[in-house]
Amino acid sequence: MIHFNIPPFYGTEEEKIHQAVLNHKICGDGPFTKQCHQWIEENTGCVKALLTTSCTHALEMAALLLKIQPGDEVIMPSYTFVSTANAFVLRGAKIVFTDIRPDTMNLDEKLIESAVTEKTKAIAPMHYAGVGCEMDVICAVAKKYNLFIVEDAAQAVKASYKGKALGTFGEFGCYSFHETKNYSMGEGGALLINDPKYTDDAEIIREKGTNRSQFWRGKVDKYRWIDYGSSYLPSELNAAYLYAQLEHSEEIFNDRMESWNRYYQGLGDLASEHKIELPYVPGECLHNAHMFYIKVKDIEERSDLIRFLKERDIETVFHYIPLHSSPAGLRLGRFHGEDRYTTRESERLLRLPMYYRLRPEDADAVIQGIKDFYSGKK
């Protein structure tokens, strides 16, 4: 069986976890958490990084820090994970969905300005497959209308736009370290803070509404309940697992890129024959080989291809069902403009197996399976 995903495992994770246990520090914000913070800050240039229990919680923290209120509107693509919307819906905001670009599957930057109203508070672009949105345009619209930007960079660790790390353009960026991501702690994420004025409040919200972080740094003599908050700290055991991979992030990056390039080259003939479409990466973007997908003719062909490959013990999956057409999306948001591409392109997209240490022979088997499907061979 060629699995769709195998969680990343470098080989030193158990050693790091054992070290955390011997340190008698397994709750949040221990030495490994601090090392993860340092790695993110040094590799992105963000002002402050804070590990969280998930990217979902990082997004929720961003909504809290921006004081999103009932009646506010937040613009985002419909083609994204539910967490992007939930973070703001939980604060009472109305979601304004816009169409995507068919080439990158990202929020169409040209449609944002027309979706802005007097109620608009923020823009939440999601960098699909680690390929950056057109952040120059998005930042210009945000500046013109005095809007906040929260980047859903769940899939974008070690990816960049014009040389600048994704997740560092807006007030906040949100990473995921879920087991399906390039670097994992099982469940986990990180909030990237790009404006220092939010740092103290972020630490308070993350620490159950207390100034405990300031206490441990010796800035206050005791910690107190300061404001609203929750427990967003991951276990030190999770951080130890993650740091083992961050230490070798470049090796993991290169390994995934080799698999991505192998797919791209191996399926090139089918793309040139217009039987499938391959991912598009704009020249100003450095992606991170988070996923490899193809686009087929329509949803029927995709279903047939999934079944065909499953018969060969190859797992492939489709991705998001557009949020605006889901029950909650219909109730909690609205679609601005015309759905020209979101539904159509989402129904054509098929994700191929992609993970650290994907064997070349397995990638070749996937390629051959797709070729056989289109040649009519069983």
Short mmCIF file of C-alpha atoms in Angstrom, two decimals:
data_model
loop_
_atom_site.label_atom_id
_atom_site.label_comp_id
_atom_site.label_asym_id
_atom_site.label_seq_id
_atom_site.Cartn_x
_atom_site.Cartn_y
_atom_site.Cartn_z
CA MET A 1 0.00 0.00 0.00
CA ILE A 2 1.25 3.47 -0.92
CA HIS A 3 -0.28 5.67 1.74
CA PHE A 4 -1.38 9.21 1.04
CA ASN A 5 0.47 10.48 4.11
CA ILE A 6 2.98 9.16 6.63
CA PRO A 7 3.75 11.58 9.48
CA PRO A 8 7.32 12.91 9.31
CA PHE A 9 9.82 11.10 11.52
CA TYR A 10 13.48 12.03 11.30
CA GLY A 11 14.82 9.54 13.84
CA THR A 12 15.91 11.65 16.81
CA GLU A 13 12.41 12.41 18.12
CA GLU A 14 12.43 9.71 20.79
CA GLU A 15 15.79 10.93 22.07
CA LYS A 16 14.44 14.48 22.41
CA ILE A 17 11.27 13.29 24.17
CA HIS A 18 13.35 11.21 26.58
CA GLN A 19 15.48 14.25 27.30
CA ALA A 20 12.35 16.28 28.09
CA VAL A 21 11.23 13.59 30.53
CA LEU A 22 14.63 13.52 32.23
CA ASN A 23 14.48 17.32 32.53
CA HIS A 24 11.30 16.86 34.60
CA LYS A 25 9.62 19.42 32.38
CA ILE A 26 6.83 18.05 30.22
CA CYS A 27 4.22 20.83 30.38
CA GLY A 28 4.36 23.86 28.09
CA ASP A 29 7.10 26.44 27.57
CA GLY A 30 10.09 24.31 28.49
CA PRO A 31 13.51 24.33 26.79
CA PHE A 32 12.30 22.59 23.61
CA THR A 33 9.40 25.00 23.21
CA LYS A 34 11.84 27.90 23.50
CA GLN A 35 14.13 26.31 20.91
CA CYS A 36 11.18 25.95 18.53
CA HIS A 37 10.31 29.62 19.10
CA GLN A 38 13.88 30.63 18.33
CA TRP A 39 13.97 28.52 15.17
CA ILE A 40 10.76 30.06 13.83
CA GLU A 41 11.87 33.59 14.66
CA GLU A 42 15.29 33.13 13.06
CA ASN A 43 13.91 31.41 9.95
CA THR A 44 11.03 33.81 9.31
CA GLY A 45 12.05 37.15 10.77
CA CYS A 46 8.84 37.47 12.76
CA VAL A 47 8.94 39.57 15.92
CA LYS A 48 7.77 36.74 18.17
CA ALA A 49 6.69 33.13 17.68
CA LEU A 50 4.51 31.21 20.12
CA LEU A 51 3.83 27.51 19.82
CA THR A 52 0.16 26.62 20.14
CA THR A 53 -1.84 23.43 20.46
CA SER A 54 -2.95 23.77 16.82
CA CYS A 55 -3.04 26.17 13.90
CA THR A 56 -6.74 26.47 14.70
CA HIS A 57 -5.85 27.91 18.10
CA ALA A 58 -3.27 30.21 16.55
CA LEU A 59 -6.01 31.61 14.31
CA GLU A 60 -8.34 31.95 17.29
CA MET A 61 -5.66 33.84 19.20
CA ALA A 62 -5.25 36.19 16.24
CA ALA A 63 -8.99 36.90 16.24
CA LEU A 64 -8.90 37.59 19.98
CA LEU A 65 -5.89 39.89 19.67
CA LEU A 66 -7.58 41.89 16.91
CA LYS A 67 -10.70 42.16 19.08
CA ILE A 68 -12.99 40.88 16.35
CA GLN A 69 -16.55 41.71 17.35
CA PRO A 70 -20.05 40.61 16.32
CA GLY A 71 -20.95 42.33 13.05
CA ASP A 72 -17.38 42.57 11.79
CA GLU A 73 -16.67 41.09 8.35
CA VAL A 74 -13.62 39.08 7.39
CA ILE A 75 -12.71 38.39 3.76
CA MET A 76 -11.24 35.00 2.88
CA PRO A 77 -11.35 32.34 0.17
CA SER A 78 -14.10 29.76 0.28
CA TYR A 79 -11.53 27.15 -0.68
CA THR A 80 -9.84 26.76 2.69
CA PHE A 81 -10.06 24.69 5.85
CA VAL A 82 -12.87 25.38 8.28
CA SER A 83 -10.47 26.73 10.93
CA THR A 84 -9.81 29.83 8.85
CA ALA A 85 -13.46 30.76 9.17
CA ASN A 86 -14.19 29.33 12.62
CA ALA A 87 -11.63 31.55 14.32
CA PHE A 88 -13.60 34.64 13.34
CA VAL A 89 -17.09 33.13 13.50
CA LEU A 90 -16.45 32.30 17.16
CA ARG A 91 -16.05 36.06 17.75
CA GLY A 92 -19.32 36.80 15.98
CA ALA A 93 -17.90 37.91 12.64
CA LYS A 94 -19.58 37.42 9.27
CA ILE A 95 -17.41 35.65 6.71
CA VAL A 96 -17.24 37.14 3.22
CA PHE A 97 -16.06 34.47 0.82
CA THR A 98 -14.48 35.39 -2.51
CA ASP A 99 -13.48 33.40 -5.54
CA ILE A 100 -10.05 31.85 -6.05
CA ARG A 101 -7.49 32.01 -8.82
CA PRO A 102 -7.67 28.84 -10.94
CA ASP A 103 -3.89 28.71 -11.34
CA THR A 104 -2.75 28.72 -7.68
CA MET A 105 -6.06 27.93 -5.92
CA ASN A 106 -5.38 30.98 -3.76
CA LEU A 107 -7.63 33.92 -2.92
CA ASP A 108 -8.00 36.08 -6.05
CA GLU A 109 -6.33 39.29 -4.96
CA LYS A 110 -8.15 41.29 -7.65
CA LEU A 111 -11.54 40.58 -6.04
CA ILE A 112 -10.74 41.69 -2.50
CA GLU A 113 -11.27 45.43 -2.85
CA SER A 114 -14.79 45.07 -4.25
CA ALA A 115 -15.70 42.90 -1.23
CA VAL A 116 -14.68 45.57 1.29
CA THR A 117 -17.51 47.27 3.19
CA GLU A 118 -17.63 49.60 6.17
CA LYS A 119 -17.90 46.47 8.34
CA THR A 120 -14.76 44.80 6.98
CA LYS A 121 -12.17 44.30 9.70
CA ALA A 122 -9.64 41.85 8.26
CA ILE A 123 -8.43 39.81 5.30
CA ALA A 124 -7.46 36.18 5.90
CA PRO A 125 -5.53 34.83 2.89
CA MET A 126 -4.62 31.15 2.91
CA HIS A 127 -1.42 30.08 1.13
CA TYR A 128 -2.58 26.91 -0.58
CA ALA A 129 0.00 24.12 -0.92
CA GLY A 130 2.69 26.46 0.40
CA VAL A 131 2.41 28.74 -2.65
CA GLY A 132 2.13 32.36 -1.62
CA CYS A 133 -0.82 34.59 -2.38
CA GLU A 134 -0.11 37.90 -4.16
CA MET A 135 0.77 39.62 -0.92
CA ASP A 136 1.80 42.95 -2.49
CA VAL A 137 -1.75 43.51 -3.70
CA ILE A 138 -3.34 42.20 -0.50
CA CYS A 139 -1.15 44.40 1.67
CA ALA A 140 -1.95 47.44 -0.50
CA VAL A 141 -5.71 46.87 -0.12
CA ALA A 142 -5.32 46.36 3.61
CA LYS A 143 -3.38 49.59 3.94
CA LYS A 144 -5.84 51.55 1.81
CA TYR A 145 -8.84 50.50 3.92
CA ASN A 146 -7.05 50.17 7.27
CA LEU A 147 -7.66 46.42 7.50
CA PHE A 148 -5.80 43.74 9.43
CA ILE A 149 -4.21 40.72 7.74
CA VAL A 150 -4.17 37.27 9.33
CA GLU A 151 -2.29 34.80 7.15
CA ASP A 152 -3.40 31.19 7.28
CA ALA A 153 0.06 29.81 6.57
CA ALA A 154 -0.78 26.35 7.88
CA GLN A 155 0.79 24.73 4.81
CA ALA A 156 3.56 27.25 4.30
CA VAL A 157 6.44 26.58 6.72
CA LYS A 158 9.70 27.38 4.87
CA ALA A 159 7.84 28.93 1.92
CA SER A 160 8.17 32.55 0.82
CA TYR A 161 6.90 35.32 -1.45
CA LYS A 162 9.54 37.56 -3.04
CA GLY A 163 12.07 36.29 -0.51
CA LYS A 164 9.94 37.06 2.54
CA ALA A 165 8.60 34.21 4.67
CA LEU A 166 4.90 33.49 4.37
CA GLY A 167 3.21 34.31 7.63
CA THR A 168 5.17 37.55 8.11
CA PHE A 169 3.22 39.97 5.91
CA GLY A 170 0.20 40.57 8.12
CA GLU A 171 -0.23 41.36 11.76
CA PHE A 172 -0.24 37.60 12.37
CA GLY A 173 0.71 34.40 10.60
CA CYS A 174 -0.49 30.97 11.66
CA TYR A 175 1.47 27.74 11.14
CA SER A 176 0.36 24.13 11.48
CA PHE A 177 2.45 21.26 12.79
CA HIS A 178 -0.27 18.65 12.34
CA GLU A 179 0.81 15.14 11.35
CA THR A 180 -0.06 15.90 7.71
CA LYS A 181 2.33 18.85 7.54
CA ASN A 182 5.99 19.01 6.50
CA TYR A 183 7.13 19.28 10.13
CA SER A 184 4.95 17.79 12.83
CA MET A 185 4.33 17.55 16.54
CA GLY A 186 1.20 15.41 16.06
CA GLU A 187 -1.19 18.23 16.85
CA GLY A 188 0.23 21.72 17.08
CA GLY A 189 0.79 25.08 15.50
CA ALA A 190 2.36 28.45 16.00
CA LEU A 191 1.31 32.08 16.07
CA LEU A 192 3.73 34.43 14.32
CA ILE A 193 3.50 37.97 15.67
CA ASN A 194 4.77 40.65 13.31
CA ASP A 195 3.91 43.77 15.30
CA PRO A 196 5.58 44.01 18.74
CA LYS A 197 2.59 45.81 20.26
CA TYR A 198 0.72 42.49 20.36
CA THR A 199 3.43 40.43 22.09
CA ASP A 200 2.44 40.97 25.73
CA ASP A 201 -1.27 40.49 25.05
CA ALA A 202 -0.55 37.33 23.07
CA GLU A 203 1.39 35.82 25.96
CA ILE A 204 -1.45 36.69 28.35
CA ILE A 205 -4.14 35.14 26.13
CA ARG A 206 -2.00 32.04 25.59
CA GLU A 207 -1.41 31.62 29.35
CA LYS A 208 -5.06 31.46 30.42
CA GLY A 209 -5.33 35.24 30.69
CA THR A 210 -2.48 35.58 33.19
CA ASN A 211 0.90 37.33 33.04
CA ARG A 212 2.66 34.11 33.96
CA SER A 213 5.22 34.48 31.17
CA GLN A 214 6.29 37.85 32.54
CA PHE A 215 6.54 36.30 36.01
CA TRP A 216 8.90 33.58 34.81
CA ARG A 217 11.07 36.22 33.15
CA GLY A 218 11.22 38.17 36.42
CA LYS A 219 9.30 41.18 35.10
CA VAL A 220 6.61 40.90 37.82
CA ASP A 221 6.81 39.51 41.34
CA LYS A 222 3.70 37.33 40.99
CA TYR A 223 1.36 36.45 38.20
CA ARG A 224 -2.28 37.43 38.16
CA TRP A 225 -5.41 37.10 36.05
CA ILE A 226 -5.05 40.03 33.64
CA ASP A 227 -7.54 39.47 30.82
CA TYR A 228 -9.50 36.79 28.97
CA GLY A 229 -7.50 33.85 27.68
CA SER A 230 -7.27 30.10 27.45
CA SER A 231 -4.70 27.32 27.54
CA TYR A 232 -2.99 27.36 24.17
CA LEU A 233 0.35 25.86 25.24
CA PRO A 234 1.35 22.50 23.77
CA SER A 235 3.12 19.89 25.85
CA GLU A 236 6.91 19.99 26.01
CA LEU A 237 6.82 16.41 24.70
CA ASN A 238 5.18 17.64 21.51
CA ALA A 239 7.71 20.46 21.22
CA ALA A 240 10.58 18.00 21.64
CA TYR A 241 9.19 15.87 18.81
CA LEU A 242 8.90 18.95 16.60
CA TYR A 243 12.34 20.33 17.37
CA ALA A 244 13.98 17.09 16.26
CA GLN A 245 12.59 17.84 12.79
CA LEU A 246 13.25 21.57 12.79
CA GLU A 247 16.92 20.82 13.46
CA HIS A 248 16.94 18.94 10.14
CA SER A 249 14.40 21.07 8.32
CA GLU A 250 16.54 21.61 5.24
CA GLU A 251 17.07 17.88 4.74
CA ILE A 252 13.33 17.26 5.05
CA PHE A 253 12.64 20.17 2.70
CA ASN A 254 15.03 18.81 0.06
CA ASP A 255 13.65 15.29 0.33
CA ARG A 256 10.08 16.48 -0.25
CA MET A 257 11.19 18.71 -3.11
CA GLU A 258 12.80 15.74 -4.84
CA SER A 259 9.49 13.87 -4.67
CA TRP A 260 7.59 16.93 -5.90
CA ASN A 261 9.95 17.36 -8.86
CA ARG A 262 9.76 13.65 -9.64
CA TYR A 263 5.99 13.89 -9.94
CA TYR A 264 6.16 17.08 -11.97
CA GLN A 265 8.62 15.65 -14.48
CA GLY A 266 7.03 12.20 -14.61
CA LEU A 267 3.56 13.57 -15.34
CA GLY A 268 4.74 16.22 -17.78
CA ASP A 269 3.71 14.24 -20.86
CA LEU A 270 0.12 13.90 -19.67
CA ALA A 271 0.01 17.62 -18.99
CA SER A 272 1.39 18.47 -22.44
CA GLU A 273 -1.34 16.24 -23.92
CA HIS A 274 -3.91 18.27 -21.90
CA LYS A 275 -5.14 15.21 -20.06
CA ILE A 276 -4.26 16.69 -16.67
CA GLU A 277 -3.02 19.97 -15.25
CA LEU A 278 -0.01 20.27 -12.96
CA PRO A 279 0.51 22.73 -10.08
CA TYR A 280 1.47 26.29 -10.97
CA VAL A 281 4.05 28.16 -8.91
CA PRO A 282 4.50 31.88 -9.74
CA GLY A 283 8.08 32.99 -10.25
CA GLU A 284 8.06 35.19 -7.15
CA CYS A 285 7.08 32.26 -4.91
CA LEU A 286 9.29 29.65 -3.27
CA HIS A 287 7.03 26.75 -2.32
CA ASN A 288 7.86 24.02 0.17
CA ALA A 289 6.59 20.87 -1.58
CA HIS A 290 3.80 20.58 0.95
CA MET A 291 1.57 18.77 -1.51
CA PHE A 292 1.44 17.60 -5.08
CA TYR A 293 -1.89 17.67 -6.85
CA ILE A 294 -3.16 17.23 -10.35
CA LYS A 295 -6.33 18.55 -11.92
CA VAL A 296 -8.45 16.28 -14.07
CA LYS A 297 -11.40 17.00 -16.36
CA ASP A 298 -14.21 16.93 -13.81
CA ILE A 299 -15.46 15.32 -10.61
CA GLU A 300 -16.58 12.14 -12.40
CA GLU A 301 -13.14 11.56 -13.88
CA ARG A 302 -11.58 12.26 -10.50
CA SER A 303 -13.78 9.64 -8.81
CA ASP A 304 -12.88 7.12 -11.49
CA LEU A 305 -9.17 7.83 -11.08
CA ILE A 306 -9.35 7.51 -7.28
CA ARG A 307 -11.01 4.10 -7.66
CA PHE A 308 -8.52 3.01 -10.31
CA LEU A 309 -5.54 3.88 -8.14
CA LYS A 310 -7.11 2.35 -5.04
CA GLU A 311 -7.27 -0.95 -6.91
CA ARG A 312 -3.50 -0.64 -7.18
CA ASP A 313 -3.17 0.07 -3.45
CA ILE A 314 -2.46 3.75 -4.01
CA GLU A 315 -4.22 6.23 -1.72
CA THR A 316 -5.20 9.55 -3.27
CA VAL A 317 -7.63 12.12 -1.90
CA PHE A 318 -9.51 15.21 -2.92
CA HIS A 319 -9.41 18.28 -0.71
CA TYR A 320 -11.75 20.96 0.67
CA ILE A 321 -15.45 21.19 -0.07
CA PRO A 322 -15.92 24.96 -0.59
CA LEU A 323 -17.06 26.54 2.67
CA HIS A 324 -19.67 28.81 1.10
CA SER A 325 -21.70 25.81 -0.06
CA SER A 326 -21.56 23.99 3.28
CA PRO A 327 -24.38 24.23 5.85
CA ALA A 328 -22.39 26.42 8.23
CA GLY A 329 -21.04 28.56 5.41
CA LEU A 330 -24.51 29.28 4.12
CA ARG A 331 -25.58 30.32 7.60
CA LEU A 332 -22.50 32.19 8.80
CA GLY A 333 -21.13 33.77 5.66
CA ARG A 334 -21.89 34.99 2.17
CA PHE A 335 -20.18 34.66 -1.18
CA HIS A 336 -19.20 37.94 -2.79
CA GLY A 337 -19.39 38.02 -6.56
CA GLU A 338 -19.49 35.00 -8.84
CA ASP A 339 -18.28 31.50 -8.07
CA ARG A 340 -16.44 31.06 -11.36
CA TYR A 341 -13.61 28.85 -10.16
CA THR A 342 -13.96 27.80 -6.52
CA THR A 343 -16.39 24.93 -6.99
CA ARG A 344 -15.26 23.94 -10.47
CA GLU A 345 -11.56 23.77 -9.66
CA SER A 346 -12.08 22.10 -6.28
CA GLU A 347 -13.97 19.27 -8.01
CA ARG A 348 -11.07 18.68 -10.41
CA LEU A 349 -8.24 18.59 -7.86
CA LEU A 350 -6.68 15.31 -6.72
CA ARG A 351 -3.85 15.08 -4.16
CA LEU A 352 -1.14 12.46 -4.64
CA PRO A 353 0.89 10.71 -1.92
CA MET A 354 3.44 13.15 -0.53
CA TYR A 355 5.53 12.82 2.61
CA TYR A 356 9.10 12.81 3.90
CA ARG A 357 10.96 9.72 2.67
CA LEU A 358 8.46 8.86 -0.01
CA ARG A 359 10.36 6.17 -1.90
CA PRO A 360 11.21 7.03 -5.52
CA GLU A 361 9.82 3.68 -6.66
CA ASP A 362 6.52 4.46 -4.95
CA ALA A 363 6.32 7.87 -6.61
CA ASP A 364 7.05 6.14 -9.93
CA ALA A 365 4.25 3.64 -9.26
CA VAL A 366 1.83 6.52 -8.71
CA ILE A 367 2.98 8.16 -11.93
CA GLN A 368 2.61 4.91 -13.86
CA GLY A 369 -0.81 4.29 -12.38
CA ILE A 370 -2.04 7.66 -13.59
CA LYS A 371 -0.53 7.06 -17.02
CA ASP A 372 -2.20 3.67 -17.25
CA PHE A 373 -5.54 5.18 -16.32
CA TYR A 374 -5.33 7.62 -19.19
CA SER A 375 -4.02 5.06 -21.64
CA GLY A 376 -6.92 2.74 -20.82
CA LYS A 377 -4.69 -0.01 -19.39
CA LYS A 378 -5.65 -1.85 -16.21
#
